[in-house]
Short mmCIF file of C-alpha atoms and ligand atoms in Angstrom, two decimals:
data_model
loop_
_atom_site.label_atom_id
_atom_site.label_comp_id
_atom_site.label_asym_id
_atom_site.label_seq_id
_atom_site.Cartn_x
_atom_site.Cartn_y
_atom_site.Cartn_z
CA UNK A 26 25.96 33.65 -15.35
CA UNK A 27 23.25 31.04 -15.03
CA UNK A 28 21.54 30.79 -11.65
CA UNK A 29 22.26 27.03 -11.58
CA UNK A 30 25.99 27.74 -11.44
CA UNK A 31 25.62 29.01 -7.87
CA UNK A 32 25.61 26.25 -5.19
CA UNK A 33 22.71 27.86 -3.29
CA UNK A 34 21.46 24.44 -2.19
CA UNK A 35 24.40 24.38 0.24
CA UNK A 36 22.78 27.23 2.16
CA UNK A 37 20.58 26.30 5.09
CA UNK A 38 16.97 26.99 4.21
CA UNK A 39 15.53 29.82 6.27
CA UNK A 40 13.24 31.64 3.86
CA UNK A 41 12.01 31.63 0.25
CA UNK A 42 14.36 33.66 -1.93
CA UNK A 43 13.89 34.53 -5.62
CA UNK A 44 16.12 32.70 -8.10
CA UNK A 45 18.54 35.55 -8.71
CA UNK A 46 21.94 36.36 -7.19
CA UNK A 47 22.87 39.98 -6.62
CA UNK A 48 26.37 40.70 -7.83
CA UNK A 49 27.06 44.41 -7.38
CA UNK A 50 25.55 47.75 -6.54
CA UNK A 51 26.16 51.49 -6.56
CA UNK A 52 24.07 54.15 -4.88
CA UNK A 53 20.37 53.37 -5.35
CA UNK A 54 20.96 50.64 -7.93
CA UNK A 55 21.56 46.91 -7.46
CA UNK A 56 22.52 44.46 -10.24
CA UNK A 57 21.82 40.71 -10.51
CA UNK A 58 23.61 37.79 -12.21
CA UNK A 59 21.68 38.30 -15.46
CA UNK A 60 22.76 41.95 -15.70
CA UNK A 61 19.32 43.30 -14.83
CA UNK A 62 19.34 46.36 -12.62
CA UNK A 63 16.95 47.27 -9.81
CA UNK A 64 16.06 50.58 -8.21
CA UNK A 65 16.56 49.70 -4.55
CA UNK A 66 14.08 51.06 -2.00
CA UNK A 67 14.91 48.25 0.47
CA UNK A 68 18.64 49.02 0.77
CA UNK A 69 19.64 45.95 2.73
CA UNK A 70 16.59 46.46 5.00
CA UNK A 71 17.15 50.14 5.85
CA UNK A 72 20.80 49.31 6.36
CA UNK A 73 22.66 50.95 3.45
CA UNK A 74 22.03 54.45 4.73
CA UNK A 75 24.40 55.94 2.15
CA UNK A 76 23.42 53.60 -0.69
CA UNK A 77 25.40 50.73 -2.16
CA UNK A 78 29.20 50.91 -2.05
CA UNK A 79 29.51 54.49 -0.75
CA UNK A 80 32.89 56.01 -1.65
CA UNK A 81 33.65 57.34 1.84
CA UNK A 82 32.92 53.95 3.40
CA UNK A 83 35.08 52.14 0.83
CA UNK A 84 37.93 54.52 1.52
CA UNK A 85 37.60 54.09 5.32
CA UNK A 86 37.38 50.30 5.05
CA UNK A 87 40.35 50.07 2.70
CA UNK A 88 42.53 52.35 4.83
CA UNK A 89 41.61 50.55 8.06
CA UNK A 90 42.05 47.07 6.53
CA UNK A 91 45.63 48.03 5.70
CA UNK A 92 46.25 49.54 9.16
CA UNK A 93 44.70 47.37 11.87
CA UNK A 94 41.85 44.86 11.68
CA UNK A 95 41.58 43.60 15.26
CA UNK A 96 43.84 44.05 18.29
CA UNK A 97 41.29 42.21 20.58
CA UNK A 98 38.39 43.68 22.53
CA UNK A 99 40.60 43.80 25.63
CA UNK A 100 42.48 46.82 24.22
CA UNK A 101 41.49 50.27 23.04
CA UNK A 102 41.77 51.11 19.35
CA UNK A 103 41.52 54.51 17.68
CA UNK A 104 38.35 54.12 15.52
CA UNK A 105 36.28 52.72 18.44
CA UNK A 106 37.15 55.76 20.55
CA UNK A 107 36.63 58.22 17.69
CA UNK A 108 33.21 56.83 16.77
CA UNK A 109 32.12 56.75 20.44
CA UNK A 110 33.18 60.40 20.74
CA UNK A 111 31.22 61.34 17.63
CA UNK A 112 28.07 59.61 18.93
CA UNK A 113 28.20 61.20 22.39
CA UNK A 114 28.91 64.61 20.82
CA UNK A 115 25.77 64.36 18.66
CA UNK A 116 23.37 62.75 21.20
CA UNK A 117 22.23 63.13 24.82
CA UNK A 118 24.22 60.03 25.84
CA UNK A 119 27.62 59.81 27.53
CA UNK A 120 28.76 56.19 27.12
CA UNK A 121 28.85 53.81 24.16
CA UNK A 122 29.30 50.04 23.87
CA UNK A 123 29.68 48.66 20.33
CA UNK A 124 28.01 45.44 19.17
CA UNK A 125 27.67 43.55 15.89
CA UNK A 126 23.91 43.49 15.36
CA UNK A 127 20.79 45.27 16.51
CA UNK A 128 19.68 42.24 18.49
CA UNK A 129 23.00 42.14 20.32
CA UNK A 130 22.79 45.86 21.13
CA UNK A 131 19.27 45.28 22.50
CA UNK A 132 20.50 42.30 24.55
CA UNK A 133 23.05 44.73 25.97
CA UNK A 134 20.30 47.25 26.78
CA UNK A 135 18.30 44.54 28.55
CA UNK A 136 21.37 43.40 30.52
CA UNK A 137 22.31 46.96 31.45
CA UNK A 138 18.74 47.63 32.64
CA UNK A 139 18.66 44.43 34.72
CA UNK A 140 22.07 45.29 36.19
CA UNK A 141 20.84 48.79 37.06
CA UNK A 142 17.70 47.28 38.60
CA UNK A 143 19.78 44.92 40.69
CA UNK A 144 22.05 47.71 41.90
CA UNK A 145 19.64 50.58 42.33
CA UNK A 146 16.04 49.32 42.27
CA UNK A 147 15.75 46.34 44.60
CA UNK A 148 16.25 43.70 41.92
CA UNK A 149 13.58 45.00 39.53
CA UNK A 150 14.04 43.37 36.10
CA UNK A 151 10.84 43.56 34.07
CA UNK A 152 10.91 45.68 30.94
CA UNK A 153 7.57 46.74 29.50
CA UNK A 154 7.58 46.41 25.69
CA UNK A 155 4.87 46.79 23.04
CA UNK A 156 2.55 44.78 20.85
CA UNK A 157 3.82 44.59 17.24
CA UNK A 158 7.31 45.70 18.30
CA UNK A 159 10.46 44.14 16.86
CA UNK A 160 13.71 43.99 18.83
CA UNK A 161 15.68 41.16 17.20
CA UNK A 162 16.07 37.41 16.90
CA UNK A 163 17.97 36.28 19.99
CA UNK A 164 15.86 34.50 22.59
CA UNK A 165 15.62 37.54 24.87
CA UNK A 166 14.94 40.03 22.07
CA UNK A 167 12.35 37.70 20.53
CA UNK A 168 10.69 37.58 23.95
CA UNK A 169 10.83 41.37 24.14
CA UNK A 170 9.26 41.63 20.67
CA UNK A 171 5.51 41.85 20.26
CA UNK A 172 5.43 40.01 16.95
CA UNK A 173 2.50 37.62 16.56
CA UNK A 174 3.51 33.98 16.99
CA UNK A 175 6.94 34.70 18.40
CA UNK A 176 5.87 33.68 21.89
CA UNK A 177 5.59 30.03 20.83
CA UNK A 178 8.22 29.27 18.12
CA UNK A 179 11.07 28.69 20.57
CA UNK A 180 9.16 28.40 23.81
CA UNK A 181 9.82 28.78 26.65
CA UNK A 182 10.44 32.49 26.33
CA UNK A 183 12.79 34.60 28.40
CA UNK A 184 10.51 36.01 31.11
CA UNK A 185 10.14 39.65 32.06
CA UNK A 186 8.65 41.45 29.05
CA UNK A 187 4.98 42.36 29.64
CA UNK A 188 3.36 43.96 26.58
CA UNK A 189 1.55 47.29 26.39
CA UNK A 190 -0.15 49.07 23.47
CA UNK A 191 1.76 51.73 21.55
CA UNK A 192 0.33 55.25 21.99
CA UNK A 193 -1.81 54.14 24.97
CA UNK A 194 -0.23 55.41 28.17
CA UNK A 195 -2.83 53.76 30.41
CA UNK A 196 -1.83 50.35 29.02
CA UNK A 197 1.74 51.03 30.18
CA UNK A 198 0.72 52.36 33.58
CA UNK A 199 -1.36 49.25 34.26
CA UNK A 200 1.70 46.99 33.88
CA UNK A 201 3.99 48.86 36.29
CA UNK A 202 4.81 46.89 39.46
CA UNK A 203 7.73 46.90 41.90
CA UNK A 204 9.42 44.43 39.52
CA UNK A 205 9.44 46.94 36.63
CA UNK A 206 12.82 48.40 35.72
CA UNK A 207 12.06 50.13 32.43
CA UNK A 208 10.04 50.64 29.27
CA UNK A 209 11.54 49.84 25.85
CA UNK A 210 10.11 50.98 22.53
CA UNK A 211 10.88 51.80 18.93
CA UNK A 212 10.14 55.52 18.44
CA UNK A 213 8.82 54.39 15.06
CA UNK A 214 7.78 50.74 14.90
CA UNK A 215 9.52 49.54 11.74
CA UNK A 216 8.70 45.87 11.14
CA UNK A 217 5.28 46.48 12.71
CA UNK A 218 4.40 48.64 9.69
CA UNK A 219 6.05 52.07 10.19
CA UNK A 220 3.92 53.21 13.12
CA UNK A 221 5.32 56.30 14.87
CA UNK A 222 4.92 56.73 18.61
CA UNK A 223 3.23 60.11 18.91
CA UNK A 224 5.10 63.08 20.36
CA UNK A 225 2.47 63.23 23.10
CA UNK A 226 2.94 59.52 23.95
CA UNK A 227 6.73 59.87 24.12
CA UNK A 228 6.36 62.80 26.50
CA UNK A 229 3.79 60.95 28.64
CA UNK A 230 6.12 57.95 28.73
CA UNK A 231 9.05 60.09 29.85
CA UNK A 232 6.94 61.65 32.61
CA UNK A 233 5.60 58.26 33.73
CA UNK A 234 9.02 56.59 33.78
CA UNK A 235 10.50 59.55 35.72
CA UNK A 236 7.68 59.36 38.24
CA UNK A 237 8.29 55.64 38.89
CA UNK A 238 12.09 55.83 38.57
CA UNK A 239 12.09 53.61 35.47
CA UNK A 240 14.48 53.58 32.54
CA UNK A 241 13.27 54.77 29.16
CA UNK A 242 14.97 52.69 26.49
CA UNK A 243 14.65 53.58 22.80
CA UNK A 244 15.41 50.93 20.19
CA UNK A 245 16.58 53.12 17.31
CA UNK A 246 18.06 50.27 15.30
CA UNK A 247 15.76 51.22 12.42
CA UNK A 248 14.64 54.78 13.24
CA UNK A 249 18.09 56.11 14.17
CA UNK A 250 21.08 57.36 12.18
CA UNK A 251 19.30 59.91 10.00
CA UNK A 252 16.45 57.66 8.87
CA UNK A 253 13.73 59.82 10.50
CA UNK A 254 15.22 63.08 9.18
CA UNK A 255 16.94 63.83 12.48
CA UNK A 256 20.10 62.02 13.56
CA UNK A 257 17.99 60.13 16.13
CA UNK A 258 14.20 59.79 16.19
CA UNK A 259 13.92 60.60 19.91
CA UNK A 260 14.82 64.20 18.95
CA UNK A 261 11.43 64.50 17.21
CA UNK A 262 9.56 64.23 20.52
CA UNK A 263 11.85 66.41 22.63
CA UNK A 264 12.45 63.73 25.28
CA UNK A 265 15.76 62.47 26.65
CA UNK A 266 15.80 58.68 26.99
CA UNK A 267 18.19 56.89 29.38
CA UNK A 268 19.35 54.20 26.95
CA UNK A 269 19.39 53.97 23.15
CA UNK A 270 20.38 51.20 20.77
CA UNK A 271 21.56 51.65 17.19
CA UNK A 272 22.12 49.15 14.37
CA UNK A 273 21.29 48.97 10.68
CA UNK A 274 22.15 52.46 9.32
CA UNK A 275 25.09 53.08 11.67
CA UNK A 276 27.27 50.68 9.66
CA UNK A 277 25.89 51.72 6.27
CA UNK A 278 25.77 48.00 5.36
CA UNK A 279 28.52 46.45 7.50
CA UNK A 280 27.76 44.65 10.79
CA UNK A 281 27.94 47.34 13.44
CA UNK A 282 25.58 48.29 16.27
CA UNK A 283 25.77 50.29 19.47
CA UNK A 284 24.34 50.58 22.96
CA UNK A 285 24.36 54.12 24.38
CA UNK A 286 23.52 55.22 27.92
CA UNK A 287 23.58 58.21 30.21
CA UNK A 288 26.65 58.19 32.48
CA UNK A 289 24.65 57.48 35.64
CA UNK A 290 23.00 54.43 34.05
CA UNK A 291 26.17 52.88 32.61
CA UNK A 292 26.84 50.60 35.60
CA UNK A 293 28.49 47.52 34.05
CA UNK A 294 31.39 46.14 36.08
CA UNK A 295 34.40 44.29 34.64
CA UNK A 296 33.27 40.99 33.12
CA UNK A 297 29.56 41.92 32.87
CA UNK A 298 29.58 42.69 29.17
CA UNK A 299 31.81 42.04 26.17
CA UNK A 300 32.22 40.11 22.93
CA UNK A 301 35.06 39.11 20.64
CA UNK A 302 34.31 41.49 17.77
CA UNK A 303 32.85 44.32 19.80
CA UNK A 304 34.38 47.67 18.87
CA UNK A 305 36.70 46.17 16.27
CA UNK A 306 38.49 48.93 14.33
CA UNK A 307 37.46 47.74 10.86
CA UNK A 308 33.73 48.20 11.50
CA UNK A 309 34.00 51.24 13.76
CA UNK A 310 36.16 53.01 11.15
CA UNK A 311 33.34 52.48 8.64
CA UNK A 312 30.80 53.68 11.21
CA UNK A 313 32.90 56.79 11.75
CA UNK A 314 32.75 57.53 8.03
CA UNK A 315 28.97 56.96 7.98
CA UNK A 316 28.17 59.17 10.97
CA UNK A 317 30.62 61.86 9.78
CA UNK A 318 28.83 62.02 6.44
CA UNK A 319 25.42 62.18 8.15
CA UNK A 320 26.44 64.99 10.47
CA UNK A 321 28.06 67.04 7.69
CA UNK A 322 26.27 70.38 7.09
CA UNK A 323 23.11 70.01 5.02
CA UNK A 324 22.86 66.20 5.03
CA UNK A 325 19.94 65.81 7.43
CA UNK A 326 18.13 68.82 5.91
CA UNK A 327 18.38 66.95 2.60
CA UNK A 328 16.89 63.80 4.18
CA UNK A 329 13.97 65.83 5.56
CA UNK A 330 13.42 67.55 2.22
CA UNK A 331 13.39 64.30 0.24
CA UNK A 332 11.26 62.68 2.96
CA UNK A 333 8.65 65.41 2.40
CA UNK A 334 9.00 64.93 -1.34
CA UNK A 335 8.37 61.18 -1.07
CA UNK A 336 5.50 61.79 1.35
CA UNK A 337 3.70 64.22 -0.98
CA UNK A 338 4.07 61.84 -3.93
CA UNK A 339 2.77 58.87 -1.90
CA UNK A 340 -0.19 60.96 -0.71
CA UNK A 341 -0.96 61.98 -4.27
CA UNK A 342 -0.85 58.34 -5.40
CA UNK A 343 -3.02 57.32 -2.47
CA UNK A 344 -5.65 59.90 -3.41
CA UNK A 345 -5.50 58.93 -7.07
CA UNK A 346 -6.10 55.23 -6.33
CA UNK A 347 -8.35 55.47 -3.30
CA UNK A 348 -5.71 54.05 -0.93
CA UNK A 349 -5.61 54.76 2.78
CA UNK A 350 -2.88 57.39 2.95
CA UNK A 351 0.70 57.16 4.14
CA UNK A 352 2.70 57.55 7.35
CA UNK A 353 6.24 57.67 8.65
CA UNK A 354 9.07 60.12 9.28
CA UNK A 355 11.91 61.23 7.03
CA UNK A 356 12.83 58.41 4.65
CA UNK A 357 11.07 55.64 6.56
CA UNK A 358 7.58 55.67 5.12
CA UNK A 359 4.64 53.38 4.38
CA UNK A 360 1.88 53.57 1.78
CA UNK A 361 -1.36 52.12 3.13
CA UNK A 362 -3.06 49.98 0.49
CA UNK A 363 -6.76 49.19 0.17
CA UNK A 364 -6.26 45.41 0.20
CA UNK A 365 -3.80 42.72 1.30
CA UNK A 366 -1.90 42.66 -2.00
CA UNK A 367 1.43 44.06 -0.72
CA UNK A 368 3.35 40.85 -1.41
CA UNK A 369 1.95 40.66 -4.96
CA UNK A 370 3.03 44.26 -5.68
CA UNK A 371 6.51 43.56 -4.29
CA UNK A 372 6.89 40.50 -6.53
CA UNK A 373 5.61 42.25 -9.68
CA UNK A 374 7.87 45.25 -9.01
CA UNK A 375 10.93 43.00 -8.77
CA UNK A 376 10.02 41.06 -11.92
CA UNK A 377 9.14 44.09 -14.10
CA UNK A 378 11.48 45.07 -16.93
CA UNK A 379 13.75 46.28 -18.25
CA UNK A 380 14.59 47.64 -14.77
CA UNK A 381 13.14 46.12 -11.61
CA UNK A 382 12.08 47.85 -8.41
CA UNK A 383 12.83 46.55 -4.92
CA UNK A 384 10.15 47.30 -2.34
CA UNK A 385 9.04 45.70 0.91
CA UNK A 386 5.60 44.92 2.32
CA UNK A 387 6.18 45.01 6.08
CA UNK A 388 2.51 44.07 6.43
CA UNK A 389 0.19 42.55 3.80
CA UNK A 390 -1.74 45.82 3.44
CA UNK A 391 1.13 48.29 3.10
CA UNK A 392 4.36 49.03 1.27
CA UNK A 393 7.42 50.21 3.19
CA UNK A 394 9.95 52.60 1.64
CA UNK A 395 13.47 52.73 3.08
CA UNK A 396 15.71 54.15 0.33
CA UNK A 397 19.28 55.31 0.76
CA UNK A 398 19.28 58.59 2.70
CA UNK A 399 21.10 60.19 -0.24
CA UNK A 400 18.50 59.00 -2.77
CA UNK A 401 17.82 61.72 -5.35
CA UNK A 402 14.47 63.32 -6.23
CA UNK A 403 14.94 61.94 -9.71
CA UNK A 404 15.21 58.41 -8.27
CA UNK A 405 12.06 59.01 -6.20
CA UNK A 406 10.31 60.09 -9.43
CA UNK A 407 11.53 56.93 -11.17
CA UNK A 408 10.30 54.79 -8.29
CA UNK A 409 6.85 56.42 -8.37
CA UNK A 410 6.58 55.87 -12.14
CA UNK A 411 7.57 52.22 -11.78
CA UNK A 412 5.13 51.71 -8.91
CA UNK A 413 2.31 53.20 -11.03
CA UNK A 414 3.18 50.77 -13.84
CA UNK A 415 2.97 47.86 -11.40
CA UNK A 416 -0.35 49.06 -9.94
CA UNK A 417 -1.77 49.44 -13.47
CA UNK A 418 -0.85 45.83 -14.24
CA UNK A 419 -2.73 44.32 -11.27
C1 PLP B 19 16.29 45.16 12.53
C2 PLP B 19 15.91 45.55 13.91
C3 PLP B 19 16.47 44.90 15.03
C4 PLP B 19 17.41 43.73 14.89
O1 PLP B 19 18.63 44.08 14.31
P1 PLP B 19 19.57 42.91 13.75
O2 PLP B 19 20.80 43.63 13.29
O3 PLP B 19 18.83 42.23 12.66
O4 PLP B 19 19.84 42.00 14.90
C5 PLP B 19 16.13 45.36 16.28
N1 PLP B 19 15.29 46.38 16.45
C6 PLP B 19 14.73 47.02 15.40
C7 PLP B 19 13.82 48.17 15.65
C8 PLP B 19 15.00 46.62 14.10
O5 PLP B 19 14.42 47.22 13.06
#
């Protein structure tokens, strides 16, 4: 199929896309309209946690599509309850609200915090967030994000999100006033360049928020659902947050997200929160398949093992080429380059042949790796070989 046969000009322009159309995928491989295949270390932006077209997900989607697609959010359905039960069983949270995107789950976390502040903390509503953080693309979540330039694109912003510095507890403490209701952070900043909050910082944050009766909110849209080698990244620091949001990997590629809270925080009243598609059985049935596969014996051990494998290979490459090392947790990792040529490497890797390689440069001076959680060591070896070929060609 020729690219010109696709009416892509009918799509609203939002970003520059290469002149290829992806047609199908399986596991770690994605195929385009010319038949070329690509080893995929982007995976829908850390979304396809079980790779492309996972058999268990297909089976769950097919079965649910033939059973019940949507009875309305005003009624219970079986998959929504089953997935909520699975999530509370495997986390420190008691209550779950399903959403359709990470941004929407974060909006829910912000609303729940403001509601809690109104009810229990004298109307406090400010949520301290962090420089370089990313929480989504709605007006409130853009305002919560610490991405450069986002304060002006759609000004005026939603007020109430003062910014602190990640891993600097004094910068958080300085911002606390009687208006503060909580602190929200990504346990590993994803879009910011794969920057983990340290274990020490997470523990300091928990102590500080307890002391001031503030909510600790973790945005695990990217770091959660097995990505960090544990089911949730907060487990790595040994703290118990009050609120958590999930997105991306929870649906394994389909639009599904979740807002989780401790029972005593979950204070919505009828009419406060909702949404037409929220908790629909088609998506929650897929989510149930995804989380069931992730919590099966041995799965997360495998993620940790392959995370270590990828880490050691990236470190070796870094040493070989005089790069600046690597960082991350589990299968969310970044290779720190010695110049701002990330975008050039990404482009060359996609264009190389016969097979291409899909990578992401979250920042100009680094490459981010977010393969399927069931990627094989052999595929990691193939990726490293392809990356070396690209680096040699620069
Ligand atoms: C991707 C992401 C979001 C936004 O999720 P969408 O599904 O794109 O709305 C929010 N927070 C983090 C940490 C993310 O990585």
